[in-house]
Coordinates of C-alpha atoms in Angstrom, one line a residue:
M293 CA 0.0 0.3 -0.3
V294 CA 3.0 2.2 0.7
R295 CA 4.7 1.9 -2.0
A296 CA 1.9 2.3 -4.5
F297 CA 1.2 6.1 -2.9
E298 CA 4.6 6.5 -2.5
A299 CA 4.6 6.1 -6.7
V300 CA 0.7 8.1 -6.9
S301 CA 3.1 10.7 -5.7
R302 CA 6.2 10.5 -6.8
L303 CA 4.4 10.9 -10.1
G304 CA 1.6 12.3 -10.3
S305 CA -0.4 10.4 -11.6
M306 CA -1.8 6.5 -10.9
R307 CA -1.8 5.0 -14.2
K308 CA 1.7 6.3 -14.7
A309 CA 2.2 5.0 -10.8
A310 CA 0.5 1.4 -12.4
D311 CA 2.9 1.4 -15.2
D312 CA 5.7 2.4 -13.0
L313 CA 5.2 -1.1 -10.6
N314 CA 3.5 -2.9 -13.5
L315 CA -0.1 -3.2 -11.8
S316 CA -2.9 -2.5 -12.9
H317 CA -4.4 1.8 -12.5
T318 CA -7.2 -0.3 -10.1
V319 CA -4.8 -2.5 -8.1
I320 CA -2.6 1.0 -7.3
S321 CA -6.0 2.5 -7.3
R322 CA -7.4 -0.4 -4.4
H323 CA -3.8 0.1 -2.8
V324 CA -3.8 4.4 -1.9
R325 CA -7.5 4.0 -0.8
N326 CA -7.2 0.4 1.7
L327 CA -4.3 2.7 3.1
E328 CA -6.3 5.5 3.6
A329 CA -9.1 3.3 5.1
W330 CA -5.9 2.6 7.6
L331 CA -4.7 5.8 8.4
G332 CA -8.1 7.0 8.7
T333 CA -7.4 10.1 7.3
R334 CA -7.9 11.5 2.5
L335 CA -4.4 11.3 1.2
V336 CA -5.3 12.0 -2.6
D337 CA -7.9 13.9 -3.8
A338 CA -9.1 13.5 -7.7
G339 CA -10.1 15.8 -9.8
P340 CA -10.8 16.8 -13.1
R341 CA -7.4 17.5 -14.0
G342 CA -5.7 14.6 -12.3
I343 CA -5.0 13.8 -8.3
R344 CA -3.5 16.3 -6.2
L345 CA -2.4 15.2 -3.1
T346 CA -4.5 16.7 0.5
V347 CA -2.0 18.2 3.4
E348 CA -1.5 15.1 5.1
G349 CA -1.0 13.1 2.0
R350 CA 2.4 15.6 0.9
L351 CA 3.9 14.7 4.6
F352 CA 3.0 11.8 4.3
A353 CA 4.4 11.6 1.1
E354 CA 7.5 13.5 2.1
T355 CA 8.2 10.8 4.5
V356 CA 8.1 7.8 2.8
G357 CA 10.5 9.4 -0.6
T358 CA 13.0 9.6 2.6
A359 CA 12.1 6.4 4.4
F360 CA 12.7 4.4 0.4
D361 CA 15.8 6.6 -0.5
L362 CA 17.1 5.9 2.4
I363 CA 16.1 2.2 1.9
A364 CA 17.6 1.8 -1.8
K365 CA 21.4 3.6 -0.7
S366 CA 21.5 1.3 2.1
T367 CA 20.9 -2.2 -0.4
A368 CA 23.7 -1.3 -2.4
E369 CA 25.8 -0.4 0.0
L370 CA 25.8 -3.8 1.7
R371 CA 25.1 -5.5 -1.6
P372 CA 28.3 -7.9 -2.8
A373 CA 30.2 -6.6 -5.6
I374 CA 29.1 -9.1 -7.7
S375 CA 25.9 -8.7 -7.8
R376 CA 26.8 -5.6 -9.9
T377 CA 27.1 -7.5 -12.7
V378 CA 23.5 -7.1 -12.8
L379 CA 22.4 -4.1 -15.3
R380 CA 19.6 -2.5 -15.2
V381 CA 18.4 -0.9 -18.7
W382 CA 15.1 1.0 -18.9
C383 CA 14.7 2.6 -22.2
V384 CA 12.4 3.7 -25.1
P385 CA 9.9 1.0 -26.6
G386 CA 10.3 1.5 -30.4
L387 CA 14.4 1.0 -29.9
A388 CA 14.1 -1.8 -27.2
T389 CA 12.0 -3.8 -29.4
R390 CA 13.2 -2.8 -33.1
W391 CA 16.8 -2.7 -32.7
L392 CA 18.0 -3.2 -28.8
T393 CA 17.0 -6.8 -28.4
P394 CA 17.4 -8.6 -32.1
R395 CA 21.5 -7.3 -31.4
F396 CA 20.3 -9.0 -26.8
N397 CA 22.6 -12.4 -28.8
Q398 CA 25.4 -9.6 -30.0
L399 CA 25.8 -8.3 -26.4
Q400 CA 26.2 -11.3 -24.1
L401 CA 28.4 -12.8 -26.8
A402 CA 30.2 -8.9 -26.3
L403 CA 29.7 -8.7 -22.3
P404 CA 29.5 -12.3 -21.0
G405 CA 29.5 -12.1 -17.2
I406 CA 26.4 -9.4 -16.9
D407 CA 22.8 -10.1 -16.5
F408 CA 21.1 -7.6 -18.4
V409 CA 17.5 -6.7 -16.9
M410 CA 15.4 -4.0 -19.8
R411 CA 12.9 -2.1 -19.0
A412 CA 11.5 -0.6 -22.2
T413 CA 9.1 2.2 -20.8
D414 CA 9.1 6.2 -21.9
L415 CA 8.9 6.7 -18.4
E416 CA 12.2 8.3 -16.6
P417 CA 13.5 6.7 -13.9
D418 CA 14.5 7.5 -10.4
F419 CA 18.0 6.8 -10.9
S420 CA 18.7 8.4 -7.0
R421 CA 15.9 5.0 -5.5
Y422 CA 18.1 2.9 -7.2
E423 CA 15.2 1.9 -10.4
A424 CA 17.8 0.9 -12.8
D425 CA 21.3 2.2 -14.2
V426 CA 20.9 3.2 -17.5
D427 CA 18.3 5.0 -18.9
I428 CA 18.6 5.2 -22.9
R429 CA 16.0 8.0 -23.8
Y430 CA 15.1 9.8 -27.0
S431 CA 14.4 13.2 -26.4
E432 CA 15.6 17.0 -26.3
E433 CA 19.4 17.3 -24.0
P434 CA 19.1 15.4 -20.8
R435 CA 18.6 17.9 -18.0
G436 CA 18.6 17.6 -13.6
N437 CA 21.2 15.3 -11.5
V438 CA 22.1 13.1 -14.1
R439 CA 25.7 12.4 -16.9
W440 CA 25.0 11.3 -20.7
I441 CA 26.3 11.1 -23.3
L442 CA 24.3 11.1 -26.9
L443 CA 24.6 8.2 -29.0
E444 CA 22.7 9.3 -31.9
R445 CA 21.1 12.5 -33.9
P446 CA 18.9 10.5 -35.9
R447 CA 17.5 11.6 -39.4
M448 CA 14.0 11.1 -40.2
F449 CA 11.7 9.8 -42.3
P450 CA 9.2 8.7 -43.9
V451 CA 8.3 4.8 -45.1
A452 CA 6.0 2.8 -46.2
S453 CA 5.7 -1.1 -47.5
P454 CA 5.9 -2.1 -50.8
D455 CA 2.9 -3.4 -51.1
W456 CA 1.1 0.0 -49.8
I457 CA 3.5 1.8 -52.5
S458 CA 2.0 -0.6 -54.7
R459 CA -1.3 0.1 -53.8
N460 CA -1.0 4.7 -53.7
A461 CA 0.2 6.8 -56.4
P462 CA 3.5 7.8 -56.2
V463 CA 4.9 9.9 -53.3
R464 CA 6.9 12.7 -55.3
T465 CA 6.6 15.8 -53.1
L466 CA 5.6 17.2 -49.5
D467 CA 2.6 17.1 -51.0
D468 CA 1.5 14.0 -52.9
L469 CA 3.2 13.5 -48.4
V470 CA 0.3 14.9 -46.5
R471 CA -2.6 14.0 -47.8
Q472 CA -1.8 10.7 -47.2
P473 CA -3.0 8.4 -44.3
L474 CA 0.4 9.0 -41.9
I475 CA 0.5 7.2 -39.0
H476 CA 1.1 8.8 -35.7
E477 CA 2.0 8.3 -31.8
E478 CA 0.7 9.9 -28.9
S479 CA -0.3 12.9 -30.9
R480 CA -0.1 14.5 -34.2
D481 CA 2.5 17.0 -33.4
Q482 CA 6.1 15.1 -34.6
W483 CA 4.5 15.1 -38.0
R484 CA 4.1 18.6 -37.5
Q485 CA 7.2 19.7 -36.6
W486 CA 8.8 17.2 -39.1
F487 CA 7.0 18.8 -42.2
R488 CA 7.9 22.5 -40.8
K489 CA 11.2 21.3 -40.4
A490 CA 10.9 19.8 -43.9
G491 CA 10.5 23.1 -45.8
F492 CA 6.6 23.0 -45.7
E493 CA 5.2 26.1 -46.2
H494 CA 1.4 25.2 -45.9
E495 CA -1.0 25.1 -42.8
V496 CA -0.7 21.0 -42.2
L497 CA -4.1 19.1 -42.0
L498 CA -3.3 15.7 -40.5
N499 CA -5.4 12.8 -40.1
G500 CA -5.2 9.4 -39.1
P501 CA -5.0 6.6 -36.7
R502 CA -2.6 7.8 -33.2
L503 CA -0.7 4.4 -31.9
W504 CA 1.6 5.9 -28.9
S505 CA 4.4 4.2 -29.5
A506 CA 6.8 4.5 -33.1
N507 CA 7.2 0.8 -31.9
L508 CA 3.4 -0.1 -33.4
T509 CA 3.5 2.8 -36.0
V510 CA 6.4 1.0 -37.3
D511 CA 4.5 -2.0 -37.3
A512 CA 1.6 -0.7 -39.0
A513 CA 3.7 0.7 -42.2
V514 CA 5.5 -2.7 -42.5
T515 CA 1.8 -3.8 -42.9
G516 CA 0.4 -1.8 -45.5
Q517 CA -1.8 1.1 -43.1
G518 CA 0.1 3.8 -44.2
V519 CA 3.0 6.8 -44.1
A520 CA 5.6 6.1 -40.3
L521 CA 7.9 8.3 -39.7
A522 CA 11.3 6.1 -38.5
T523 CA 14.7 6.8 -37.5
R524 CA 18.2 4.3 -39.3
L525 CA 18.1 2.6 -35.9
I526 CA 14.4 1.8 -35.9
A527 CA 13.3 0.6 -39.2
A528 CA 16.7 -0.8 -39.8
D529 CA 16.4 -4.1 -40.0
D530 CA 13.0 -3.8 -41.8
L531 CA 14.8 -1.2 -44.4
R532 CA 17.0 -4.4 -44.8
A533 CA 15.1 -7.0 -45.6
G534 CA 13.0 -5.3 -47.7
R535 CA 9.4 -5.1 -45.6
L536 CA 9.4 -1.2 -45.2
V537 CA 10.9 1.8 -47.6
E538 CA 12.2 5.4 -47.7
L539 CA 9.6 7.9 -49.2
L540 CA 11.7 11.2 -50.4
E541 CA 14.5 12.6 -49.9
T542 CA 14.9 15.1 -46.5
D543 CA 17.5 15.6 -43.7
V544 CA 14.9 16.1 -40.8
R545 CA 15.8 15.4 -37.4
L546 CA 14.0 15.8 -34.4
G547 CA 16.0 15.4 -30.7
G548 CA 18.1 12.4 -30.1
Y549 CA 18.7 9.1 -28.3
Y550 CA 21.2 10.1 -24.9
F551 CA 23.1 7.3 -23.0
V552 CA 21.7 8.8 -19.4
G553 CA 22.7 7.2 -15.7
A554 CA 23.2 8.8 -12.2
R555 CA 27.0 10.6 -11.5
E556 CA 28.2 9.0 -9.0
R557 CA 27.4 5.2 -10.5
W558 CA 29.1 6.1 -14.1
N559 CA 32.5 4.9 -14.1
E560 CA 31.0 1.6 -12.5
V561 CA 33.1 -1.0 -14.9
T562 CA 29.8 -2.5 -16.0
Q563 CA 27.9 -0.1 -17.5
A564 CA 30.9 1.6 -19.1
R565 CA 31.3 -1.7 -20.8
F566 CA 28.0 -1.4 -21.6
R567 CA 28.0 2.3 -22.8
T568 CA 30.9 1.3 -25.1
W569 CA 29.5 -1.1 -26.7
I570 CA 26.2 0.5 -27.0
Q571 CA 28.0 2.9 -28.5
Q572 CA 30.1 0.9 -31.8
A573 CA 26.8 -1.1 -32.5
I574 CA 25.0 2.1 -32.9
T575 CA 27.5 2.6 -34.9
A576 CA 27.8 -0.1 -36.9
T577 CA 23.6 0.1 -37.8
T578 CA 24.0 3.1 -38.8
G579 CA 27.3 3.3 -40.7
G580 CA 28.7 6.9 -38.8
H581 CA 31.0 7.6 -37.0
S582 CA 29.1 7.5 -33.2
P583 CA 28.2 11.5 -32.0
G584 CA 29.0 10.1 -28.0
G585 CA 32.1 12.3 -27.3
D586 CA 32.9 12.8 -23.3
A587 CA 30.1 12.8 -21.0
V588 CA 28.5 15.3 -20.4
D589 CA 26.8 16.8 -16.6

């Protein structure tokens, strides 16, 4: 009950807390209600803009957060050195599913003796609570009490399946493309940004389904459902196998893939070995030079 409440107070959402703890929204809500009944006071109020903590909830959340921090710190100090061969990696779902997972055999051969635990998620871990050792995210430059390197600032381009291309009019210009059934992630903003950076000068009125993640949008494109945006890392295997074809010739870059870690654990041997491997593997995939360089605080 307390762990569920701590996640809700930290993330500000029952849904996000459920994702964080790998439980259902219903279970999280029930745990919080049971905790309130046990304490005899309201901790959380629900409103049209989501949840907010009561005065008692804020006080309890501060105490609980401090307690979990102390437990995590003591556990890390007491666990034997051999346990540090376990590396917990959080990674954006598209990259985790379409690029990293198919290369796990290569990873394990290159780094024998390391037990990898990977979670595909868009959430950012709390390194101070030892939720993860490494976070691989797609974003703008990371902020906060972390160190990071840029793995790749990829070119983003439209892709479709050969079957879809054979059934539709040729896409030779941005005007042709904007009229097609475009496949979106959580919102249509990514496509809007892409058209703007590609030089499309007219108002963009977009249609098409929203499928939440890059992994789902690329899957939809592979099965001939329309046109999706992809990067070389996400679509490398599908492009090589001929399941997808790049449309148009563009050079649009939106954000980058970053390798992020806690400052105090940045130079641990296990993390450093994994960091070197992923830089080299990305360079091999893209056929270019790794932009990683030195770590940034």
